[in-house]
mmCIF file of C-alpha atoms in Angstrom:
data_model
loop_
_atom_site.group_PDB
_atom_site.id
_atom_site.type_symbol
_atom_site.label_atom_id
_atom_site.label_comp_id
_atom_site.label_asym_id
_atom_site.label_seq_id
_atom_site.Cartn_x
_atom_site.Cartn_y
_atom_site.Cartn_z
ATOM 1 C CA MET A 203 237.231 318.347 0.305
ATOM 2 C CA ALA A 204 235.784 315.520 2.526
ATOM 3 C CA HIS A 205 238.195 313.303 4.230
ATOM 4 C CA GLN A 206 237.263 309.748 5.161
ATOM 5 C CA ARG A 207 238.850 308.229 8.267
ATOM 6 C CA SER A 208 240.079 304.829 7.370
ATOM 7 C CA ARG A 209 239.139 301.908 9.713
ATOM 8 C CA HIS A 210 241.477 299.051 10.418
ATOM 9 C CA SER A 211 239.814 295.815 11.805
ATOM 10 C CA VAL A 212 241.786 294.026 14.484
ATOM 11 C CA PRO A 213 241.207 290.276 14.544
ATOM 12 C CA PHE A 214 239.488 289.222 17.833
ATOM 13 C CA LEU A 215 241.834 286.303 18.311
ATOM 14 C CA ARG A 216 244.766 288.572 18.520
ATOM 15 C CA THR A 217 243.408 290.684 21.349
ATOM 16 C CA PRO A 218 244.601 290.085 24.933
ATOM 17 C CA VAL A 219 241.077 289.529 26.109
ATOM 18 C CA ALA A 220 240.558 286.721 23.592
ATOM 19 C CA ALA A 221 243.882 285.086 24.525
ATOM 20 C CA ALA A 222 242.870 285.046 28.241
ATOM 21 C CA CYS A 223 239.443 283.566 27.399
ATOM 22 C CA ILE A 224 241.078 280.714 25.357
ATOM 23 C CA ALA A 225 243.571 279.976 28.170
ATOM 24 C CA LEU A 226 240.739 279.804 30.688
ATOM 25 C CA ALA A 227 238.810 277.499 28.474
ATOM 26 C CA ALA A 228 241.765 275.211 27.817
ATOM 27 C CA ALA A 229 242.842 275.018 31.424
ATOM 28 C CA PRO A 230 240.479 272.137 32.356
ATOM 29 C CA LEU A 231 241.532 270.146 29.347
ATOM 30 C CA ILE A 232 245.210 270.541 30.061
ATOM 31 C CA ALA A 233 244.563 269.616 33.701
ATOM 32 C CA SER A 234 242.642 266.491 32.592
ATOM 33 C CA ALA A 235 245.470 265.554 30.276
ATOM 34 C CA GLN A 236 247.965 265.959 33.118
ATOM 35 C CA ASP A 237 245.813 263.845 35.469
ATOM 36 C CA ALA A 238 245.502 261.150 32.808
ATOM 37 C CA ALA A 239 249.270 261.116 32.512
ATOM 38 C CA ARG A 240 249.603 260.670 36.257
ATOM 39 C CA LEU A 241 247.251 257.649 36.404
ATOM 40 C CA PRO A 242 248.978 254.558 37.980
ATOM 41 C CA THR A 243 250.436 252.015 35.617
ATOM 42 C CA ILE A 244 248.482 248.828 35.317
ATOM 43 C CA THR A 245 250.641 245.747 34.630
ATOM 44 C CA ILE A 246 249.014 242.516 33.429
ATOM 45 C CA THR A 247 250.966 239.300 33.910
ATOM 46 C CA GLY A 248 250.114 235.770 33.056
ATOM 47 C CA SER A 249 251.460 232.289 33.770
ATOM 48 C CA ALA A 250 252.517 229.639 31.377
ATOM 49 C CA PRO A 251 249.748 227.343 30.138
ATOM 50 C CA GLU A 252 249.287 224.289 32.295
ATOM 51 C CA THR A 253 250.211 221.021 30.639
ATOM 52 C CA ALA A 254 249.941 217.364 31.780
ATOM 53 C CA ALA A 255 252.060 214.546 30.420
ATOM 54 C CA VAL A 256 249.298 212.081 31.396
ATOM 55 C CA ALA A 257 247.020 213.566 28.817
ATOM 56 C CA GLY A 258 249.200 212.225 25.999
ATOM 57 C CA PHE A 259 249.327 215.513 24.010
ATOM 58 C CA GLY A 260 252.844 216.651 24.768
ATOM 59 C CA ASP A 261 253.024 220.456 25.499
ATOM 60 C CA GLU A 262 249.528 221.196 24.358
ATOM 61 C CA PRO A 263 247.814 223.322 26.999
ATOM 62 C CA LEU A 264 245.006 221.564 28.910
ATOM 63 C CA GLU A 265 242.567 224.275 28.043
ATOM 64 C CA ARG A 266 242.947 223.295 24.358
ATOM 65 C CA ALA A 267 243.272 219.485 24.827
ATOM 66 C CA PRO A 268 240.214 217.429 23.892
ATOM 67 C CA LEU A 269 239.992 215.864 27.336
ATOM 68 C CA SER A 270 239.734 216.762 31.039
ATOM 69 C CA ALA A 271 242.714 216.568 33.403
ATOM 70 C CA ARG A 272 243.851 218.109 36.685
ATOM 71 C CA VAL A 273 247.361 218.840 37.942
ATOM 72 C CA HIS A 274 247.985 218.866 41.675
ATOM 73 C CA GLY A 275 251.269 220.754 41.894
ATOM 74 C CA GLU A 276 253.969 220.708 44.564
ATOM 75 C CA ARG A 277 252.827 223.915 46.282
ATOM 76 C CA GLU A 278 249.237 222.668 46.512
ATOM 77 C CA LEU A 279 250.350 219.337 48.033
ATOM 78 C CA ARG A 280 252.542 221.186 50.496
ATOM 79 C CA ASP A 281 249.879 223.730 51.443
ATOM 80 C CA ARG A 282 247.316 220.995 52.027
ATOM 81 C CA GLY A 283 249.758 218.856 53.991
ATOM 82 C CA ALA A 284 249.049 215.883 51.652
ATOM 83 C CA GLN A 285 250.823 212.673 52.798
ATOM 84 C CA ARG A 286 248.837 210.135 50.805
ATOM 85 C CA LEU A 287 247.031 209.993 47.435
ATOM 86 C CA ALA A 288 243.592 210.178 49.136
ATOM 87 C CA ASP A 289 244.396 213.693 50.322
ATOM 88 C CA VAL A 290 243.986 215.216 46.729
ATOM 89 C CA THR A 291 240.343 214.382 46.801
ATOM 90 C CA ARG A 292 239.697 217.406 49.017
ATOM 91 C CA SER A 293 240.315 219.787 46.143
ATOM 92 C CA ASP A 294 238.635 217.943 43.204
ATOM 93 C CA ALA A 295 234.980 217.286 43.223
ATOM 94 C CA ALA A 296 235.236 214.728 40.390
ATOM 95 C CA VAL A 297 237.739 212.507 42.430
ATOM 96 C CA SER A 298 236.883 210.622 45.562
ATOM 97 C CA ASP A 299 238.485 207.980 47.656
ATOM 98 C CA ALA A 300 236.832 204.667 46.949
ATOM 99 C CA TYR A 301 238.409 202.930 49.986
ATOM 100 C CA ASN A 302 240.163 205.074 52.635
ATOM 101 C CA SER A 303 240.681 202.589 55.562
ATOM 102 C CA VAL A 304 243.416 203.610 57.997
ATOM 103 C CA GLY A 305 246.542 201.532 57.385
ATOM 104 C CA TYR A 306 245.513 200.493 53.864
ATOM 105 C CA TRP A 307 246.582 201.744 50.465
ATOM 106 C CA ASP A 308 244.373 204.248 48.608
ATOM 107 C CA TYR A 309 241.709 203.639 46.025
ATOM 108 C CA LEU A 310 240.755 206.574 43.727
ATOM 109 C CA SER A 311 237.421 206.886 42.133
ATOM 110 C CA VAL A 312 237.109 209.290 39.188
ATOM 111 C CA ARG A 313 233.622 210.318 38.028
ATOM 112 C CA GLY A 314 232.173 207.314 39.827
ATOM 113 C CA TYR A 315 234.575 204.710 38.366
ATOM 114 C CA THR A 316 237.167 203.114 40.589
ATOM 115 C CA LEU A 317 240.681 203.099 39.106
ATOM 116 C CA ASP A 318 242.401 199.699 38.836
ATOM 117 C CA GLN A 319 245.476 199.526 40.984
ATOM 118 C CA ARG A 320 247.167 197.419 38.381
ATOM 119 C CA THR A 321 246.527 199.316 35.202
ATOM 120 C CA ASN A 322 245.466 202.890 35.899
ATOM 121 C CA TYR A 323 248.495 204.267 37.808
ATOM 122 C CA ARG A 324 251.688 205.698 36.372
ATOM 123 C CA ARG A 325 254.991 206.958 37.696
ATOM 124 C CA ASP A 326 256.701 209.452 35.309
ATOM 125 C CA GLY A 327 254.479 207.964 32.688
ATOM 126 C CA LEU A 328 255.499 204.336 33.254
ATOM 127 C CA PRO A 329 252.905 201.805 34.511
ATOM 128 C CA ILE A 330 253.225 200.789 38.093
ATOM 129 C CA SER A 331 251.261 198.673 40.608
ATOM 130 C CA ALA A 332 249.527 200.868 43.147
ATOM 131 C CA GLU A 333 248.749 198.101 45.529
ATOM 132 C CA THR A 334 251.031 199.698 48.070
ATOM 133 C CA SER A 335 251.402 202.930 50.007
ATOM 134 C CA ILE A 336 253.004 205.563 47.711
ATOM 135 C CA PRO A 337 254.776 208.373 49.584
ATOM 136 C CA LEU A 338 254.364 212.017 48.235
ATOM 137 C CA ASP A 339 257.388 213.612 49.851
ATOM 138 C CA ASN A 340 259.494 213.175 46.637
ATOM 139 C CA LYS A 341 256.623 213.868 44.146
ATOM 140 C CA ALA A 342 256.562 217.186 42.272
ATOM 141 C CA ARG A 343 252.923 216.815 41.245
ATOM 142 C CA ILE A 344 250.061 214.406 40.675
ATOM 143 C CA GLU A 345 248.389 214.384 37.282
ATOM 144 C CA ILE A 346 244.838 212.977 37.015
ATOM 145 C CA LEU A 347 243.240 212.277 33.729
ATOM 146 C CA LYS A 348 239.432 212.138 33.859
ATOM 147 C CA GLY A 349 237.533 209.995 31.416
ATOM 148 C CA THR A 350 238.257 207.101 29.125
ATOM 149 C CA SER A 351 241.901 206.195 29.375
ATOM 150 C CA GLY A 352 242.188 203.365 26.847
ATOM 151 C CA ILE A 353 243.875 205.582 24.208
ATOM 152 C CA GLN A 354 246.735 206.215 26.581
ATOM 153 C CA ALA A 355 246.826 203.062 28.703
ATOM 154 C CA GLY A 356 245.297 200.315 26.584
ATOM 155 C CA THR A 357 243.527 197.879 28.932
ATOM 156 C CA SER A 358 242.436 199.788 32.005
ATOM 157 C CA ALA A 359 239.478 200.876 34.031
ATOM 158 C CA PRO A 360 237.452 203.613 32.234
ATOM 159 C CA GLY A 361 237.705 206.235 35.067
ATOM 160 C CA GLY A 362 240.986 207.747 34.014
ATOM 161 C CA LEU A 363 244.735 207.701 34.952
ATOM 162 C CA ALA A 364 246.740 208.948 37.918
ATOM 163 C CA ASP A 365 250.452 209.854 37.265
ATOM 164 C CA PHE A 366 253.033 210.523 39.943
ATOM 165 C CA ILE A 367 255.764 212.945 38.760
ATOM 166 C CA VAL A 368 258.999 212.676 40.636
ATOM 167 C CA LYS A 369 260.983 215.663 41.819
ATOM 168 C CA ARG A 370 264.101 216.284 39.659
ATOM 169 C CA PRO A 371 267.102 218.578 40.132
ATOM 170 C CA THR A 372 266.128 222.126 39.343
ATOM 171 C CA GLY A 373 268.677 224.175 41.215
ATOM 172 C CA GLU A 374 269.323 225.112 44.806
ATOM 173 C CA VAL A 375 266.655 223.647 47.135
ATOM 174 C CA ARG A 376 266.811 223.586 50.887
ATOM 175 C CA SER A 377 263.599 222.595 52.727
ATOM 176 C CA VAL A 378 262.865 220.980 56.028
ATOM 177 C CA VAL A 379 259.362 220.058 57.209
ATOM 178 C CA LEU A 380 258.345 219.296 60.806
ATOM 179 C CA GLY A 381 254.745 218.259 61.289
ATOM 180 C CA TRP A 382 252.390 217.166 63.976
ATOM 181 C CA GLN A 383 248.910 215.750 63.332
ATOM 182 C CA GLY A 384 246.106 213.968 65.059
ATOM 183 C CA SER A 385 246.731 212.630 68.479
ATOM 184 C CA ASN A 386 250.478 212.048 68.253
ATOM 185 C CA SER A 387 251.489 211.638 64.611
ATOM 186 C CA ARG A 388 254.919 213.347 63.950
ATOM 187 C CA LEU A 389 256.684 213.983 60.721
ATOM 188 C CA ALA A 390 260.263 215.042 59.797
ATOM 189 C CA ALA A 391 261.129 215.521 56.138
ATOM 190 C CA ALA A 392 263.945 217.163 54.203
ATOM 191 C CA ASP A 393 264.270 218.185 50.505
ATOM 192 C CA ILE A 394 267.794 219.120 49.295
ATOM 193 C CA GLY A 395 268.692 219.858 45.724
ATOM 194 C CA THR A 396 271.692 221.432 43.909
ATOM 195 C CA ARG A 397 273.471 221.688 40.560
ATOM 196 C CA PHE A 398 277.254 221.760 40.206
ATOM 197 C CA GLY A 399 280.102 221.165 37.777
ATOM 198 C CA ALA A 400 281.045 222.959 34.576
ATOM 199 C CA GLU A 401 278.045 224.950 33.379
ATOM 200 C CA GLN A 402 275.940 223.290 36.112
ATOM 201 C CA ALA A 403 276.013 220.037 34.137
ATOM 202 C CA PHE A 404 275.344 217.801 37.177
ATOM 203 C CA GLY A 405 272.301 217.867 39.438
ATOM 204 C CA VAL A 406 271.075 215.947 42.413
ATOM 205 C CA ARG A 407 267.864 215.958 44.439
ATOM 206 C CA ILE A 408 267.562 214.104 47.774
ATOM 207 C CA ASN A 409 264.314 213.591 49.750
ATOM 208 C CA ALA A 410 264.173 211.867 53.093
ATOM 209 C CA ALA A 411 261.247 211.440 55.453
ATOM 210 C CA TYR A 412 260.265 209.607 58.591
ATOM 211 C CA GLU A 413 256.813 209.701 60.198
ATOM 212 C CA HIS A 414 255.444 208.201 63.328
ATOM 213 C CA LEU A 415 251.782 207.242 62.685
ATOM 214 C CA ASP A 416 249.307 207.516 65.546
ATOM 215 C CA PRO A 417 245.753 208.030 64.239
ATOM 216 C CA LYS A 418 242.527 208.316 66.206
ATOM 217 C CA LEU A 419 241.890 204.653 65.609
ATOM 218 C CA ARG A 420 242.784 202.608 68.659
ATOM 219 C CA SER A 421 245.955 200.437 68.536
ATOM 220 C CA ALA A 422 246.801 201.541 64.985
ATOM 221 C CA GLU A 423 250.250 203.049 65.672
ATOM 222 C CA GLY A 424 252.770 202.568 62.888
ATOM 223 C CA HIS A 425 255.531 204.271 61.093
ATOM 224 C CA ARG A 426 256.787 205.056 57.525
ATOM 225 C CA ARG A 427 260.179 206.124 56.068
ATOM 226 C CA LEU A 428 261.436 207.258 52.715
ATOM 227 C CA LEU A 429 264.811 207.837 50.988
ATOM 228 C CA ALA A 430 264.809 209.059 47.384
ATOM 229 C CA VAL A 431 267.657 210.347 45.206
ATOM 230 C CA ALA A 432 267.340 211.727 41.671
ATOM 231 C CA ALA A 433 270.265 212.808 39.614
ATOM 232 C CA ASP A 434 270.996 213.928 36.101
ATOM 233 C CA TRP A 435 273.924 214.801 33.802
ATOM 234 C CA ARG A 436 273.574 217.196 30.901
ATOM 235 C CA LEU A 437 275.864 215.616 28.353
ATOM 236 C CA ALA A 438 274.947 218.083 25.651
ATOM 237 C CA PRO A 439 272.327 220.771 25.036
ATOM 238 C CA ASP A 440 270.016 218.078 23.613
ATOM 239 C CA THR A 441 271.192 215.088 25.665
ATOM 240 C CA LEU A 442 270.212 214.364 29.339
ATOM 241 C CA LEU A 443 271.111 211.309 31.380
ATOM 242 C CA GLU A 444 268.839 210.651 34.411
ATOM 243 C CA ALA A 445 269.140 208.172 37.230
ATOM 244 C CA GLU A 446 266.855 207.711 40.219
ATOM 245 C CA PHE A 447 266.673 205.544 43.426
ATOM 246 C CA GLU A 448 263.787 205.342 45.858
ATOM 247 C CA THR A 449 263.106 203.075 48.767
ATOM 248 C CA SER A 450 260.119 203.406 51.186
ATOM 249 C CA ARG A 451 258.399 201.409 53.810
ATOM 250 C CA ARG A 452 255.094 201.712 55.679
ATOM 251 C CA SER A 453 253.993 199.535 58.523
ATOM 252 C CA GLN A 454 250.626 200.112 60.249
ATOM 253 C CA PRO A 455 247.688 197.941 61.393
ATOM 254 C CA SER A 456 244.519 198.548 59.322
ATOM 255 C CA GLN A 457 240.921 198.872 60.221
ATOM 256 C CA PRO A 458 238.589 195.765 60.228
ATOM 257 C CA GLY A 459 237.840 194.711 56.623
ATOM 258 C CA PHE A 460 234.120 194.152 57.030
ATOM 259 C CA SER A 461 233.617 193.981 53.255
ATOM 260 C CA ALA A 462 235.340 190.641 53.343
ATOM 261 C CA LEU A 463 232.223 189.132 54.998
ATOM 262 C CA GLY A 464 230.184 189.429 51.793
ATOM 263 C CA ASN A 465 226.459 189.792 52.484
ATOM 264 C CA THR A 466 226.739 188.930 56.176
ATOM 265 C CA VAL A 467 225.930 191.791 58.518
ATOM 266 C CA PRO A 468 228.730 192.046 61.155
ATOM 267 C CA ALA A 469 228.152 191.789 64.829
ATOM 268 C CA PRO A 470 228.710 194.801 67.128
ATOM 269 C CA VAL A 471 232.323 195.823 66.578
ATOM 270 C CA ASP A 472 235.066 195.895 69.201
ATOM 271 C CA PRO A 473 237.156 198.997 68.387
ATOM 272 C CA ARG A 474 240.243 197.364 69.816
ATOM 273 C CA ILE A 475 240.262 194.667 67.139
ATOM 274 C CA ASN A 476 242.193 195.514 64.057
ATOM 275 C CA LEU A 477 243.606 193.502 61.157
#
């Protein structure tokens, strides 16, 4: 009687050799996954959209507003050592100083149009006369609208608007600036702010400055001083009472005003003669 030996097939995947092969093949994949898990974390942060009250569109970001405007913030003004309005022209190609005589107030020109000192300047959104020297020590930022400004200002030069935004109480501020410039111009300025009372309801911001002016122009020494106080009282979550006081004075001889001669060509100039 013939006997047949039964054969039992062993699956290949169950053998030790197959398991070792699979482990070796999967090792690079596992290592890659572990390396990917150890990659440094990338954090993406963004800043709040920039707005400008001078644009007249409330909290609408400038990037979505149907106009062009530029905001020169407090940090930019401080880093550039800006002491007068004409100093902002160094960071904006569309804005230039139409008249920058030493000892005289500033004239801005936006896109080739000179702004009117009587109608194109604002302070916290309110019209002011800019036929004077405006200190920047107590200004949080300068907003400049570029282009036709009639929709916001009514009768005005077409170049745009310049708005000075005053520093307000925001919390604890302690800042002192000592500066030296030119031949012997010296500046001392202080910025102090705080909030106090129940639930920090009261706030005050004080700015004081004194500067001795000694430019390169001969016999043009002068001085300026500033004292500004801004305070507020939060009567309720939706009610804010604000008060502000500012006094400033600048005294300095100016350069000769040769434009007053009309079409007459001036004679050789004596640099010792000023207005």
